[in-house]
Amino acid sequence: MSGTSRVWLNDGSGAFTEFPLTGITSVSHLNIVDIDGDGNQDILLSRVGGSSLVGFFNDGAMNFTQRTLYASSGALYESQVGDIDGDGFNDIYVTEQQSGGRSNLLLINDGSDNFIVNNIASDTAASITVRVIDIDNDGDLDIYRPSYNASQNTLWINDGLGNGGASFSASNITGDTGSVYQTQVIDIDNDGDLDIYNVVAPGQNTLWINDGLGNGGASFSASNITGDTDSGASAIIDVNADGYLDIYSSLYGAQSYLWINDGLGNGGASFANDAIPGNSPSTVFATSGDFDGDGITDLYVGVYAGGQNLLLINDFEPPEPPSSSSRSSSGGIGSIRYVCKDKTASNYNGTRFARHKQSKCKFDTDIQDINTSIGNVCTIPFDDYYQKGDSHDNVAVIQSFLNSHLNIDLFIDGIFGNQTHDAVSQFQDMYKTDILVPWGLSSPTGRWYQSTRKKANDILGCSEGMVTLDNGVILK
């Protein structure tokens, strides 16, 4: 972490050019995020040498203004950005390896992108990784902050009252200890709530499954993956494009593994390992993304102590879905034909398969008839709400709409997975004034809910009329 930091810009086809960061060294964490909520991606750097949090603010034309947001006497590590106090402005949480009782940092935005320290009392454990997420699905951002020194990892629950650090109280997961190098908070079992995966060294990596009841730490139980131990880094990746999240786990200086998820929702028992041939770097960081623009997720792996960092391109080609065992439905929102050849599919209730292999099942939709009118009567194409984890015919129509309107290429399968969540977020960002501002939000939620659905219907010329949001705001 003592060398010069570099940012590589992707042209969309997997070709990268360097974007220089003049004079910035000893960087422990880099975050590409819209810090100031202006719709442009900025750069947020945490430094261990120089001990500062530095923002590079993008004016929209890739001209960056550098500003030190916080100077620390400790070593700063991972940062997360989000509207933590619910006032419409992005705040920052930063982990710190420290001594002398100094806290990890909660920096509250005063509305002018000045960040004021408002820490959580007793949040003093040394840490290098964190996630700021709505873990209990109550509409405000909580903080999961693991420990680096084998002590209790902490789940800070937000009361939603907007009082900075004073709004948080600990609701820890019993048995959640160990020296955590990296944490992931994701819906690993595709049931609509957020689970936790921790990279622990030395020892067993931990997978905590959320029961979705919103009871803080009490909602989590351990369901670890047998043989998944002593990793240096991890990344979440749907490596085989089957709609279920897999795990890349890199052992420090040893063989790295892909843990493949069978999609049956059995926690750690749903995973089987598949080694990447020859991949045994001393990994300190890993992330995933579609780096070559082929629609399949790839891996980027950071290697310790001057080693060559690795860009691992995924060459998996999804199989063509079969054309038999089909089912059709319609209802004024276009025709939908469900094609499935998965004999293990379960929980079929007439509108969805709760568990099935995406690679064997596909929705075919005809969105041309989505906007139909008879005289002065307009058929509303979207009439329900959906979020990540849902599976329904209407989700396939939403996917078709997003493909058409955003000029993207979502796989149309009726499953509200990560890619659909991201596409809905893109749609919300595009119409931020109509969708997010009425809620007092500056960042997208990825949920197909009241204001999002209304905007989509308005675009299709099928207005819902006046809609009263849950917060009392009326949309006309």
XYZ file of C-alpha atoms in Angstrom:
476
model
C 0.000 0.000 0.000
C 3.028 2.269 -0.161
C 3.162 2.677 -3.954
C 1.453 5.148 -6.267
C -2.281 4.545 -6.712
C -3.795 4.087 -10.149
C -7.285 4.213 -11.594
C -7.923 2.334 -14.837
C -10.796 3.482 -17.082
C -12.669 0.822 -19.052
C -13.872 1.706 -22.563
C -16.637 -0.904 -22.255
C -14.915 -3.657 -24.195
C -12.301 -4.629 -21.619
C -9.611 -2.203 -22.807
C -8.232 -0.013 -20.005
C -6.358 3.285 -19.941
C -4.778 4.797 -16.865
C -6.287 7.815 -15.155
C -3.542 9.402 -13.043
C -3.962 10.376 -9.405
C -1.113 12.794 -8.905
C 0.813 12.424 -5.673
C -1.570 9.979 -3.976
C 0.257 7.095 -2.306
C -0.323 4.579 0.491
C -3.970 4.030 -0.392
C -5.742 1.258 1.529
C -9.162 1.513 -0.113
C -10.656 3.124 -3.218
C -14.366 3.669 -3.726
C -16.001 4.792 -6.983
C -19.182 6.460 -5.769
C -21.281 9.613 -6.166
C -20.176 11.380 -2.972
C -22.003 14.660 -3.523
C -25.200 13.308 -5.115
C -24.847 15.209 -8.397
C -25.179 12.119 -10.570
C -21.455 11.908 -11.387
C -19.164 9.148 -10.150
C -16.475 10.492 -7.825
C -13.437 8.804 -6.262
C -13.070 8.331 -2.506
C -9.672 7.230 -1.170
C -8.704 6.044 2.292
C -5.005 6.386 3.133
C -2.846 4.690 5.727
C 0.198 6.780 4.883
C -0.866 10.364 5.349
C -3.877 9.058 7.279
C -6.550 10.949 5.404
C -9.813 10.532 3.551
C -9.546 12.158 0.129
C -12.340 12.874 -2.344
C -11.908 13.518 -6.066
C -15.096 15.278 -7.196
C -16.151 14.751 -10.824
C -17.724 17.691 -12.664
C -19.332 15.324 -15.188
C -16.653 15.832 -17.824
C -14.014 13.745 -16.002
C -12.392 16.819 -14.501
C -11.707 16.098 -10.834
C -11.282 18.467 -7.904
C -9.281 16.983 -5.047
C -10.312 17.686 -1.458
C -9.262 16.205 1.873
C -12.479 15.308 3.682
C -10.902 14.158 6.938
C -7.387 14.000 8.381
C -6.768 11.230 10.896
C -3.988 10.276 13.265
C -4.829 6.608 12.710
C -4.746 4.403 9.607
C -7.959 4.627 7.553
C -9.294 1.642 5.636
C -12.586 0.790 3.943
C -15.192 3.513 3.398
C -18.906 3.300 2.608
C -21.157 6.100 1.366
C -24.899 6.458 1.933
C -27.585 8.711 3.377
C -27.133 7.395 6.907
C -29.185 10.050 8.707
C -31.938 10.210 6.084
C -31.656 13.909 5.253
C -31.096 13.448 1.516
C -27.308 13.954 1.581
C -24.675 11.251 1.404
C -22.689 10.564 4.566
C -19.517 8.480 4.997
C -18.478 5.713 7.368
C -14.770 4.809 7.519
C -13.026 1.994 9.368
C -9.807 2.699 11.221
C -7.028 0.586 12.657
C -6.322 2.596 15.689
C -5.087 2.672 19.252
C -5.853 4.802 22.278
C -9.629 4.391 22.118
C -10.249 6.358 18.927
C -13.455 5.500 17.097
C -14.210 4.327 13.634
C -15.552 7.354 11.840
C -19.120 8.378 11.057
C -18.942 11.554 8.980
C -22.267 13.349 8.545
C -22.792 15.606 5.534
C -23.952 19.103 6.546
C -25.702 19.558 3.195
C -22.783 21.390 1.589
C -20.494 18.353 1.350
C -18.653 19.269 4.520
C -18.356 16.152 6.652
C -18.745 16.466 10.414
C -17.618 13.759 12.840
C -20.590 12.261 14.683
C -19.308 8.897 15.844
C -21.111 5.966 17.390
C -20.243 5.696 21.075
C -18.087 2.632 21.855
C -17.452 1.905 18.154
C -13.739 1.541 18.832
C -12.727 -1.958 17.655
C -9.959 -2.033 15.041
C -11.504 -2.801 11.649
C -10.568 -2.820 7.980
C -13.927 -3.664 6.354
C -17.543 -2.475 6.685
C -20.897 -2.449 4.934
C -23.548 0.276 5.183
C -26.855 -1.400 4.267
C -30.475 -1.710 5.340
C -29.944 -5.064 7.057
C -33.393 -5.190 8.696
C -35.308 -3.823 5.693
C -36.955 -0.987 7.656
C -35.992 1.817 5.256
C -32.876 3.226 6.961
C -29.209 2.339 6.646
C -27.581 0.152 9.280
C -23.866 -0.594 9.678
C -22.188 -3.997 9.863
C -18.642 -3.454 11.137
C -16.495 -6.579 11.627
C -13.428 -6.598 13.842
C -9.839 -7.130 12.759
C -8.596 -8.387 16.124
C -10.785 -11.473 16.688
C -13.235 -9.668 18.983
C -17.017 -9.442 18.584
C -18.144 -8.154 15.206
C -20.760 -5.430 15.553
C -24.117 -4.937 13.867
C -25.225 -1.333 14.443
C -28.979 -0.883 13.980
C -30.236 2.553 12.939
C -33.382 3.882 14.672
C -34.066 6.162 11.678
C -34.301 9.341 13.758
C -31.365 11.041 12.008
C -29.236 11.725 15.095
C -25.897 10.627 13.691
C -24.010 8.227 15.941
C -26.675 8.515 18.646
C -29.161 6.773 16.344
C -27.260 3.489 16.477
C -27.416 0.654 18.981
C -25.587 -2.673 18.844
C -27.559 -5.828 18.047
C -24.796 -8.340 17.586
C -24.858 -11.839 16.150
C -24.037 -14.403 18.817
C -20.772 -16.169 17.950
C -19.825 -13.678 15.249
C -16.118 -13.256 16.038
C -12.776 -13.649 14.288
C -10.284 -11.491 12.429
C -12.321 -10.436 9.384
C -10.399 -9.261 6.325
C -13.388 -8.656 4.079
C -17.158 -8.771 4.488
C -19.918 -9.162 1.933
C -23.581 -8.417 2.659
C -25.733 -9.965 -0.057
C -28.857 -12.059 -0.565
C -26.928 -15.308 -0.970
C -29.977 -17.597 -0.772
C -32.196 -15.432 -2.981
C -35.010 -15.170 -0.422
C -35.289 -11.377 -0.408
C -33.248 -10.511 2.691
C -29.567 -9.756 3.221
C -27.122 -12.372 4.471
C -23.485 -11.934 5.564
C -20.313 -13.650 4.320
C -17.045 -12.977 6.181
C -13.490 -13.776 5.120
C -11.700 -14.820 8.321
C -8.002 -15.547 8.813
C -7.051 -17.755 10.414
C -10.084 -19.975 10.680
C -13.460 -20.808 9.177
C -14.981 -18.235 6.830
C -18.487 -17.550 8.071
C -21.851 -17.436 6.299
C -24.665 -15.907 8.358
C -28.185 -16.528 7.036
C -30.887 -13.920 7.710
C -34.387 -15.140 8.602
C -35.866 -11.844 7.347
C -37.758 -11.067 10.554
C -35.850 -7.810 11.208
C -34.632 -8.724 14.698
C -31.071 -7.458 14.319
C -28.401 -9.963 15.284
C -31.033 -12.405 16.514
C -32.202 -12.864 12.915
C -28.925 -14.526 11.891
C -27.761 -18.112 12.213
C -24.497 -19.657 11.033
C -24.550 -21.921 7.983
C -20.896 -22.201 7.011
C -19.415 -23.781 3.900
C -17.420 -26.893 4.758
C -13.777 -26.470 3.743
C -14.021 -22.707 3.253
C -11.190 -21.477 5.498
C -8.298 -19.031 5.844
C -9.025 -16.671 2.955
C -7.460 -13.324 2.191
C -10.258 -11.900 0.054
C -13.572 -12.742 -1.590
C -15.919 -11.575 -4.316
C -19.555 -12.367 -5.048
C -20.104 -13.467 -8.631
C -22.758 -15.340 -10.589
C -20.049 -17.193 -12.463
C -22.327 -19.496 -14.456
C -25.178 -17.021 -15.081
C -27.803 -19.260 -13.452
C -29.279 -16.487 -11.300
C -27.668 -17.647 -8.041
C -24.765 -15.892 -6.355
C -21.508 -17.823 -6.154
C -18.447 -16.961 -4.039
C -14.838 -16.456 -5.101
C -12.625 -17.185 -2.110
C -8.905 -16.551 -2.371
C -6.600 -18.330 0.051
C -3.467 -16.362 0.859
C -0.677 -17.850 -1.283
C -2.665 -21.035 -1.927
C -5.289 -22.375 -4.327
C -8.272 -20.091 -4.851
C -11.778 -21.499 -5.108
C -15.122 -20.735 -6.661
C -17.919 -21.911 -4.398
C -20.813 -22.708 -6.745
C -24.340 -22.139 -5.429
C -26.935 -24.783 -6.382
C -29.786 -22.317 -5.768
C -31.680 -24.567 -3.365
C -31.340 -22.117 -0.468
C -29.639 -24.469 1.990
C -27.042 -22.014 3.287
C -23.504 -23.384 3.308
C -24.775 -26.804 2.196
C -25.751 -25.268 -1.161
C -22.110 -24.665 -2.134
C -19.570 -26.946 -3.809
C -16.008 -25.898 -4.644
C -14.501 -25.571 -8.086
C -10.848 -24.509 -8.211
C -9.606 -21.990 -10.790
C -6.611 -23.759 -12.410
C -3.308 -22.136 -11.516
C -4.905 -19.334 -9.494
C -2.955 -19.120 -6.224
C -1.940 -15.494 -5.670
C -1.334 -13.823 -2.312
C -4.611 -11.954 -2.564
C -5.523 -8.914 -0.466
C -8.571 -7.763 -2.430
C -11.081 -9.083 -4.956
C -14.064 -7.623 -6.758
C -16.336 -8.618 -9.619
C -17.903 -6.910 -12.616
C -18.585 -7.339 -16.314
C -15.258 -5.878 -17.406
C -15.399 -6.912 -21.074
C -19.059 -6.086 -21.685
C -20.195 -9.572 -22.686
C -22.931 -9.841 -20.054
C -21.015 -12.355 -17.915
C -19.378 -11.351 -14.617
C -15.556 -11.336 -14.418
C -13.087 -11.023 -11.521
C -10.369 -8.557 -10.578
C -7.885 -9.694 -7.923
C -5.418 -7.481 -6.059
C -2.123 -9.166 -5.159
C 0.094 -8.358 -2.182
C 3.600 -6.850 -2.161
C 4.234 -5.820 -5.744
C 2.770 -8.898 -7.419
C 0.881 -8.656 -10.695
C -2.793 -7.891 -10.099
C -5.071 -10.240 -12.027
C -7.990 -9.546 -14.361
C -9.768 -12.901 -14.741
C -12.128 -12.891 -17.730
C -15.038 -15.300 -17.521
C -15.569 -17.154 -20.823
C -18.699 -19.011 -19.686
C -21.437 -19.169 -22.306
C -24.973 -19.701 -20.951
C -26.790 -22.593 -22.613
C -29.661 -21.853 -24.945
C -32.939 -22.315 -23.052
C -35.070 -25.240 -24.285
C -38.233 -24.654 -26.258
C -40.435 -27.234 -24.559
C -42.417 -27.556 -21.305
C -43.905 -24.110 -21.742
C -46.684 -22.257 -20.005
C -48.414 -19.082 -21.223
C -50.160 -16.227 -19.498
C -51.525 -12.840 -20.501
C -53.473 -9.991 -18.998
C -53.210 -6.791 -20.966
C -49.488 -6.478 -20.321
C -48.163 -8.388 -23.293
C -48.008 -12.153 -23.821
C -45.687 -14.168 -21.571
C -44.520 -17.715 -22.266
C -42.592 -19.510 -19.544
C -40.245 -22.211 -20.800
C -38.791 -24.499 -18.142
C -37.009 -27.838 -18.271
C -35.788 -28.085 -14.681
C -37.069 -31.273 -13.081
C -35.917 -30.083 -9.631
C -38.090 -26.933 -9.718
C -40.169 -26.657 -6.563
C -42.916 -24.544 -4.997
C -44.759 -23.914 -8.249
C -47.968 -22.041 -7.389
C -49.294 -21.070 -10.803
C -47.356 -17.826 -11.130
C -43.782 -18.666 -10.165
C -41.169 -21.234 -9.386
C -39.684 -20.388 -5.976
C -36.590 -22.501 -6.733
C -35.385 -23.376 -10.194
C -32.251 -23.226 -12.328
C -32.343 -20.043 -14.374
C -30.228 -21.582 -17.148
C -33.022 -24.106 -17.753
C -35.940 -21.700 -17.560
C -36.742 -18.531 -19.463
C -39.580 -16.050 -19.958
C -40.330 -15.016 -23.521
C -42.252 -11.735 -23.541
C -43.872 -9.629 -26.181
C -43.759 -6.058 -24.894
C -45.215 -4.572 -28.075
C -48.716 -4.845 -26.612
C -47.731 -3.531 -23.176
C -49.450 -0.181 -23.728
C -53.016 -0.792 -24.863
C -55.939 1.595 -24.898
C -59.646 1.079 -25.586
C -61.389 4.401 -26.192
C -60.517 6.586 -23.209
C -59.783 3.586 -20.953
C -56.090 2.890 -20.477
C -54.891 -0.485 -19.246
C -52.222 0.036 -16.570
C -49.340 -2.320 -17.417
C -47.719 -2.324 -13.971
C -49.991 -2.939 -10.985
C -47.854 -4.487 -8.248
C -44.600 -3.976 -6.313
C -41.416 -6.047 -6.503
C -37.945 -6.173 -4.980
C -34.816 -8.312 -5.142
C -35.654 -11.943 -4.480
C -39.119 -11.856 -6.070
C -40.005 -14.055 -9.031
C -43.139 -13.456 -11.122
C -44.470 -13.124 -14.675
C -44.776 -9.367 -14.164
C -41.061 -9.112 -13.335
C -40.388 -10.396 -16.844
C -42.488 -7.532 -18.232
C -40.564 -5.065 -16.067
C -37.321 -6.510 -17.450
C -38.613 -6.081 -21.018
C -39.623 -2.487 -20.269
C -36.194 -1.700 -18.784
C -34.429 -3.276 -21.762
C -36.462 -1.132 -24.146
C -36.288 2.114 -22.183
C -32.661 1.927 -20.990
C -31.319 0.235 -24.131
C -29.834 -2.607 -22.087
C -29.949 -6.379 -22.408
C -31.318 -7.914 -19.221
C -31.885 -11.655 -19.365
C -35.698 -11.940 -19.281
C -36.425 -14.662 -16.743
C -38.976 -13.166 -14.330
C -36.468 -13.237 -11.472
C -35.779 -9.971 -9.651
C -32.078 -10.635 -9.156
C -28.999 -8.438 -8.917
C -29.012 -7.309 -12.548
C -32.690 -6.346 -12.451
C -32.083 -4.535 -9.137
C -29.241 -2.577 -10.782
C -31.369 -1.771 -13.843
C -34.213 -0.469 -11.671
C -31.622 1.644 -9.814
C -30.447 3.032 -13.163
C -34.053 3.884 -14.066
C -34.524 5.598 -10.684
C -31.347 7.634 -11.200
C -32.533 8.669 -14.669
C -35.771 10.063 -13.207
C -34.440 11.043 -9.794
C -36.686 14.117 -9.474
C -39.873 12.089 -9.975
C -38.863 8.890 -8.192
C -36.316 9.590 -5.430
C -36.797 13.223 -4.406
C -40.401 12.686 -3.188
C -38.990 10.190 -0.691
C -36.144 12.483 0.369
C -33.635 10.087 -1.198
C -30.508 10.873 -3.173
C -29.511 7.287 -3.953
C -31.604 4.631 -5.711
C -33.171 1.741 -3.795
C -33.506 -0.761 -6.636
C -37.076 -1.564 -5.507
C -40.021 -1.452 -7.929
C -42.257 0.512 -5.590
C -44.788 3.355 -5.626
C -42.978 6.239 -7.326
C -40.958 3.935 -9.613
C -44.035 2.091 -10.810
C -45.969 5.336 -11.334
C -43.144 6.817 -13.449
C -43.006 3.706 -15.642
C -46.763 3.797 -16.176
C -46.598 7.524 -16.975
C -43.913 6.857 -19.593
C -46.151 4.254 -21.218
C -49.034 6.739 -21.298
C -51.040 4.849 -18.700
C -51.073 7.195 -15.726
C -52.208 5.867 -12.351
C -53.553 9.309 -11.517
C -52.854 10.703 -8.058
C -50.697 8.416 -5.891
C -50.101 8.964 -2.158
C -46.731 7.636 -1.046
C -46.219 5.914 2.294
C -44.609 9.103 3.618
C -47.711 11.174 2.772
C -46.312 12.910 -0.331
C -48.862 13.052 -3.145
C -47.744 12.429 -6.729
C -50.010 13.743 -9.463
